[in-house]
Coordinates of C-alpha atoms and ligand atoms in Angstrom, one line a residue:
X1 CA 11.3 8.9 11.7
X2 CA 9.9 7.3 9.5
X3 CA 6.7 4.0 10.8
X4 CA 6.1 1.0 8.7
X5 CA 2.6 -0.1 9.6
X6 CA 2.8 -3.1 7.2
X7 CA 5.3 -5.3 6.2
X8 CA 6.1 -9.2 6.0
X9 CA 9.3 -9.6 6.5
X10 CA 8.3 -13.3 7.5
X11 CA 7.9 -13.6 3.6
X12 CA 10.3 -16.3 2.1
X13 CA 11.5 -13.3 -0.4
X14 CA 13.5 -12.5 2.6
X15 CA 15.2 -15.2 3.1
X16 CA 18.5 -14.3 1.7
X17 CA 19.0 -11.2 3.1
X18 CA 16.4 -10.7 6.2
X19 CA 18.7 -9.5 8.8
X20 CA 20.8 -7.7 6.8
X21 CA 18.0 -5.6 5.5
X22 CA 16.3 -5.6 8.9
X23 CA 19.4 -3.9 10.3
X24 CA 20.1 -1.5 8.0
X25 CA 16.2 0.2 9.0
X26 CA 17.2 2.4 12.0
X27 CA 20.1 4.2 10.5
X28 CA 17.6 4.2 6.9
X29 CA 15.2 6.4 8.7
X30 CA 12.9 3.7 9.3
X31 CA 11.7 3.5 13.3
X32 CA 9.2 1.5 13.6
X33 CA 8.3 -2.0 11.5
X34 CA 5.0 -3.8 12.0
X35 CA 5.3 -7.0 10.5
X36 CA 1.7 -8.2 10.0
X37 CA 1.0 -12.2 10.4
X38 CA -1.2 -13.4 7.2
X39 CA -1.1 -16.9 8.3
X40 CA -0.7 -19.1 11.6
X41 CA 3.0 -20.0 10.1
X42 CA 3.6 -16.1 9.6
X43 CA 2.1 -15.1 13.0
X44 CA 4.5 -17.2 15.1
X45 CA 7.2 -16.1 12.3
X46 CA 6.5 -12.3 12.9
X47 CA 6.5 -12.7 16.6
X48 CA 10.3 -13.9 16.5
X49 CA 11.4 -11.5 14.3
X50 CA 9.6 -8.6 17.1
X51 CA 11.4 -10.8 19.8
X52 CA 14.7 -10.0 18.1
X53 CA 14.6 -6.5 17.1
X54 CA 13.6 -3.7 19.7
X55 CA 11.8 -2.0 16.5
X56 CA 10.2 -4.4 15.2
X57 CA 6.0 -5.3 16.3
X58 CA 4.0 -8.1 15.2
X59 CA 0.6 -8.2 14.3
X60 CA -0.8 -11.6 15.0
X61 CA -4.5 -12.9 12.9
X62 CA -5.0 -15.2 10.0
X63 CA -5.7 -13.2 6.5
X64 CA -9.3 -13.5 4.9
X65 CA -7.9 -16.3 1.9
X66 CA -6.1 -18.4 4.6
X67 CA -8.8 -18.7 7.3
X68 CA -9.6 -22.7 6.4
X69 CA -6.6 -23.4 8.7
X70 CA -8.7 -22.0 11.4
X71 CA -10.5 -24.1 13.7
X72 CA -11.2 -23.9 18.0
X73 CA -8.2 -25.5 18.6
X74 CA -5.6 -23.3 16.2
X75 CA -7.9 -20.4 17.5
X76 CA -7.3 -20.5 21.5
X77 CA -3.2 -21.0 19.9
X78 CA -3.6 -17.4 18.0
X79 CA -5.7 -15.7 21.1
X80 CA -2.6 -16.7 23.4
X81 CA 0.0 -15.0 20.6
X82 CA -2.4 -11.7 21.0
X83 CA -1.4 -11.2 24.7
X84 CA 1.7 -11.2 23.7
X85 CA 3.7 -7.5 24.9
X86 CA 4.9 -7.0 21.4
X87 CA 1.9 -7.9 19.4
X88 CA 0.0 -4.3 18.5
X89 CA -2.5 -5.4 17.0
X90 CA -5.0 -8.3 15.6
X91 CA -4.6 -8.7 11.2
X92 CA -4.4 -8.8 8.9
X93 CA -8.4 -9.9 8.7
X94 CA -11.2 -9.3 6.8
X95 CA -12.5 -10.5 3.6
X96 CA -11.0 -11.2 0.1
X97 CA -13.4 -11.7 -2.5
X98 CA -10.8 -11.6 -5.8
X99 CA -9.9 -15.0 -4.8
X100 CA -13.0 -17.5 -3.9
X101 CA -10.9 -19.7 -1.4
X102 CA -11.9 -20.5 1.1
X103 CA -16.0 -20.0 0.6
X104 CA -16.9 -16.3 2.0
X105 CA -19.2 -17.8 4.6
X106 CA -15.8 -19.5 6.3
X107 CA -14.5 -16.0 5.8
X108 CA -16.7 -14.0 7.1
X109 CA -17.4 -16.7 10.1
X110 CA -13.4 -16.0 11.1
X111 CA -13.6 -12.4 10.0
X112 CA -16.1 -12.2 13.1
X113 CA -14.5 -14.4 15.5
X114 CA -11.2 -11.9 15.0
X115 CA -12.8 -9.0 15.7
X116 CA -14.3 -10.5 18.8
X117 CA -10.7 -11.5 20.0
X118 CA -9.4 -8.0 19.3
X119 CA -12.4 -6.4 21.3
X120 CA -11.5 -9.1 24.0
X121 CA -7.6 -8.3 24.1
X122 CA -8.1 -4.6 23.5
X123 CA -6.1 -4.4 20.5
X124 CA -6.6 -2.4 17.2
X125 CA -7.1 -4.9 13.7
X126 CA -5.2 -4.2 10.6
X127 CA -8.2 -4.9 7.8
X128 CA -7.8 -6.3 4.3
X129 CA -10.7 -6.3 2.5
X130 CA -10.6 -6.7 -1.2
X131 CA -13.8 -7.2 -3.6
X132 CA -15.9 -7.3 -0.4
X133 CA -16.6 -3.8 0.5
X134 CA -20.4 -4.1 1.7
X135 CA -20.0 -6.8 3.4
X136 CA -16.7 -5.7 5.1
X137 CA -18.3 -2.8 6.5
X138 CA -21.6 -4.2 7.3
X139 CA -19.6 -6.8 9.6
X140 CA -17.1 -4.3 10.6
X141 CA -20.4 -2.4 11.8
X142 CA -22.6 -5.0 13.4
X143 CA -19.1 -6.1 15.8
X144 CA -18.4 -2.5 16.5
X145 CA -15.5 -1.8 15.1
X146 CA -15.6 1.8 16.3
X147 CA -14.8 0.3 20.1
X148 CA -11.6 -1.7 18.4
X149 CA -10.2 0.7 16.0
X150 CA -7.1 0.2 13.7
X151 CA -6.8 0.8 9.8
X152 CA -8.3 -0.7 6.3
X153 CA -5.0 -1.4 5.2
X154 CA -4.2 -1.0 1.2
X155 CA -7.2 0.5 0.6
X156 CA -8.5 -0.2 -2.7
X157 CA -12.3 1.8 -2.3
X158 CA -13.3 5.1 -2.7
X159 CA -12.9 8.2 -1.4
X160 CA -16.8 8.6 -0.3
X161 CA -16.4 4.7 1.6
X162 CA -12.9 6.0 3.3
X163 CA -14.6 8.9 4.7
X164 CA -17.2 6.1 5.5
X165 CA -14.3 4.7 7.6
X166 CA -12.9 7.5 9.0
X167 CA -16.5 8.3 10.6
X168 CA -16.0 4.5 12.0
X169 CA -12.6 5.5 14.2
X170 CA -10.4 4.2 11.6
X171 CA -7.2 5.1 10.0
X172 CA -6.7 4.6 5.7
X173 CA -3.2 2.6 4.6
X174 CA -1.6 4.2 1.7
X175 CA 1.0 1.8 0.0
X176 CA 2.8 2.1 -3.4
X177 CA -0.2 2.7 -5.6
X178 CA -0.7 5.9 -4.4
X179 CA 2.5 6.4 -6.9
X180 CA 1.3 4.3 -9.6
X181 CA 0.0 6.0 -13.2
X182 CA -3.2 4.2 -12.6
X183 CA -3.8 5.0 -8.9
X184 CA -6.3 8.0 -9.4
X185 CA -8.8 6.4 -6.9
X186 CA -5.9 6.1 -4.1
X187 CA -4.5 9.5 -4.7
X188 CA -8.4 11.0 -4.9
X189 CA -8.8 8.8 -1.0
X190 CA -5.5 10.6 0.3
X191 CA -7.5 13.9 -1.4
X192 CA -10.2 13.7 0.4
X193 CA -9.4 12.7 4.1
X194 CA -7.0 14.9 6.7
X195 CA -3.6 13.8 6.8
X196 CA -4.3 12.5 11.1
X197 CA -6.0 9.2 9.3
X198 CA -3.2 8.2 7.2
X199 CA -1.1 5.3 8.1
X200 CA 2.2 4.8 5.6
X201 CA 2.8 1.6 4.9
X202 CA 4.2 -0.7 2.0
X203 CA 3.1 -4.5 2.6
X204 CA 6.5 -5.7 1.3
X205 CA 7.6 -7.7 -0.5
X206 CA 4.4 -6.8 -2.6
X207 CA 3.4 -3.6 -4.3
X208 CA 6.7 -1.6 -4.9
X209 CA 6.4 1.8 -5.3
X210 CA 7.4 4.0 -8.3
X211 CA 10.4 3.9 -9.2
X212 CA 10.7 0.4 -8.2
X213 CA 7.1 -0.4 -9.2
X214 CA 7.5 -4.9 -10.3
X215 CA 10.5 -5.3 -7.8
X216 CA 10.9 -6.8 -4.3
X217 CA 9.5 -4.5 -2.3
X218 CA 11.3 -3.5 1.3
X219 CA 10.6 -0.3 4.2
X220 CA 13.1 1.6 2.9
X221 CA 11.0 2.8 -0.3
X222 CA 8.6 4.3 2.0
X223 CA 10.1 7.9 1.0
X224 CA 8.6 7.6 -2.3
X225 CA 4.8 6.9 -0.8
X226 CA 5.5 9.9 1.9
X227 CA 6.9 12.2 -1.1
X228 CA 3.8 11.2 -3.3
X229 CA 1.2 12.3 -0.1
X230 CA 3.3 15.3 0.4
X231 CA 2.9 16.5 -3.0
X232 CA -1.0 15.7 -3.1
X233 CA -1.9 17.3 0.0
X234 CA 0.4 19.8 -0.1
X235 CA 2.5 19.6 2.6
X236 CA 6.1 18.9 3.1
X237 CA 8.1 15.5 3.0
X238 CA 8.9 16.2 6.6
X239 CA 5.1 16.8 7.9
X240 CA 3.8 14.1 6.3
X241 CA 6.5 11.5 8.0
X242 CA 6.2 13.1 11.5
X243 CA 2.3 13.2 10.8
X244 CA 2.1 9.4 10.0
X245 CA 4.4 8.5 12.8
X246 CA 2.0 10.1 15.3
X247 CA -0.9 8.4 14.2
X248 CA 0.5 5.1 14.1
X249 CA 1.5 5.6 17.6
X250 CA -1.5 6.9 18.5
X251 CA -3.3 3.5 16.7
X252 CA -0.7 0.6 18.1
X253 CA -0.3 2.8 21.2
X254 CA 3.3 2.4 20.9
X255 CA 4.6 5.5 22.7
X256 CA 7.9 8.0 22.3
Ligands
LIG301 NI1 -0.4 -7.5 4.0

């Protein structure tokens, strides 16, 4: 079966036809959904939808551009949505550089604090860092990330900085591009480190794979990402899903 590491099902382009399309997963294939909180909003969202579906996890943490609602008081509310049994993991945090809101000190401040509170609950962190690679690793590094684990999620570096990564305990999350024309550097990343650190995931309803690169994107065109690492590393379909599945498991410690 097939393990979504990252979706956001929360996401309003969902609205119409969430549990319809939520549903549908098991019988698609699909096994396993993390749906990762970006916001406080999309935490608490996230944490309903795992409530209601037996495959569904949440990830609960406040992404890099949306930190400025952070504070200690909406802080101790997201540290009491980490113990909860079906949150996996702390993200998605880090640092997001492409867009200059908030200022990067406020995200790095909360970048820290995160990683702290996954060290504290014992619970891997689903990373986004984008335009920020030093300084993403340098913090990752100095909180000792190896102890926490978990997975740079849509990684957008090189292959030399995911072997970087790999050295740190973590896993690399390959999403859509991996299938675009101009995803060399992705494809070149799945290349260049074994198959036990990759984590499938599509962070719907962004980045659509081919064939549906530009539409809504949903779980269920996770075939086309496996297909594409198949075909690079040589492997079949089949390996690379049951592969994937195991290493997921073995990250969210979510067992058979
Ligand atoms: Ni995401």
């Amino acid at each position: 079966m097939i393990f979504e590491t990252h979706a956001h099902y929360d996401d309003e382009a969902f609205d119409d036809d969430r549990d319809t399309l939520l549903s549908s997963m098991p019988r698609e294939g699909i096994g396993l959904v993390v749906n990762v909180g970006a916001s406080l909003k999309s935490t608490a969202a996230g944490i309903r939808l795992a409530e209601k579906y037996p495959f569904v996890y949440a990830a609960a943490g406040v992404h890099p551009n949306e930190t400025a609602e952070l504070n200690e008081e909406t802080f101790a509310w997201l540290r009491a949505q980490c113990l909860h049994k079906k949150v996996a993991a702390v993200g998605e945090i880090g640092l997001d550089y492409y867009w200059d809101e908030p200022s990067h000190e406020i995200q790095k401040l909360w970048f820290a604090r995160q990683l702290e509170l996954a060290a504290e609950v014992k619970k891997p962190v689903i990373i986004h860092s984008r335009d920020a690679a030093k300084d993403t690793f340098d913090i990752m590094t100095a909180h000792n990330a190896r102890e926490i684990g978990g997975v740079v999620h849509c990684f957008s570096y090189s292959a030399e900085m995911a072997q970087e990564y790999v050295k740190m305990g973590f896993y690399i999350g390959v999403g859509g591009v991996v299938t675009f024309k101009n995803g060399r550097k992705l494809k070149e990343v799945v290349e260049s480190i074994p198959i036990e650190w990759i984590l499938l995931e599509t962070d719907s309803p962004y980045l659509s794979p081919e064939p549906n690169r530009g539409k809504r994107n949903s779980s269920l065109n996770i075939p086309y990402i496996a297909q594409k690492i198949a075909e690079i590393k040589g492997m079949s379909y089949d390996e690379v899903v049951a592969v994937t599945e195991e290493n997921a498991r073995r990250m969210y410690h979510i067992q058979k």
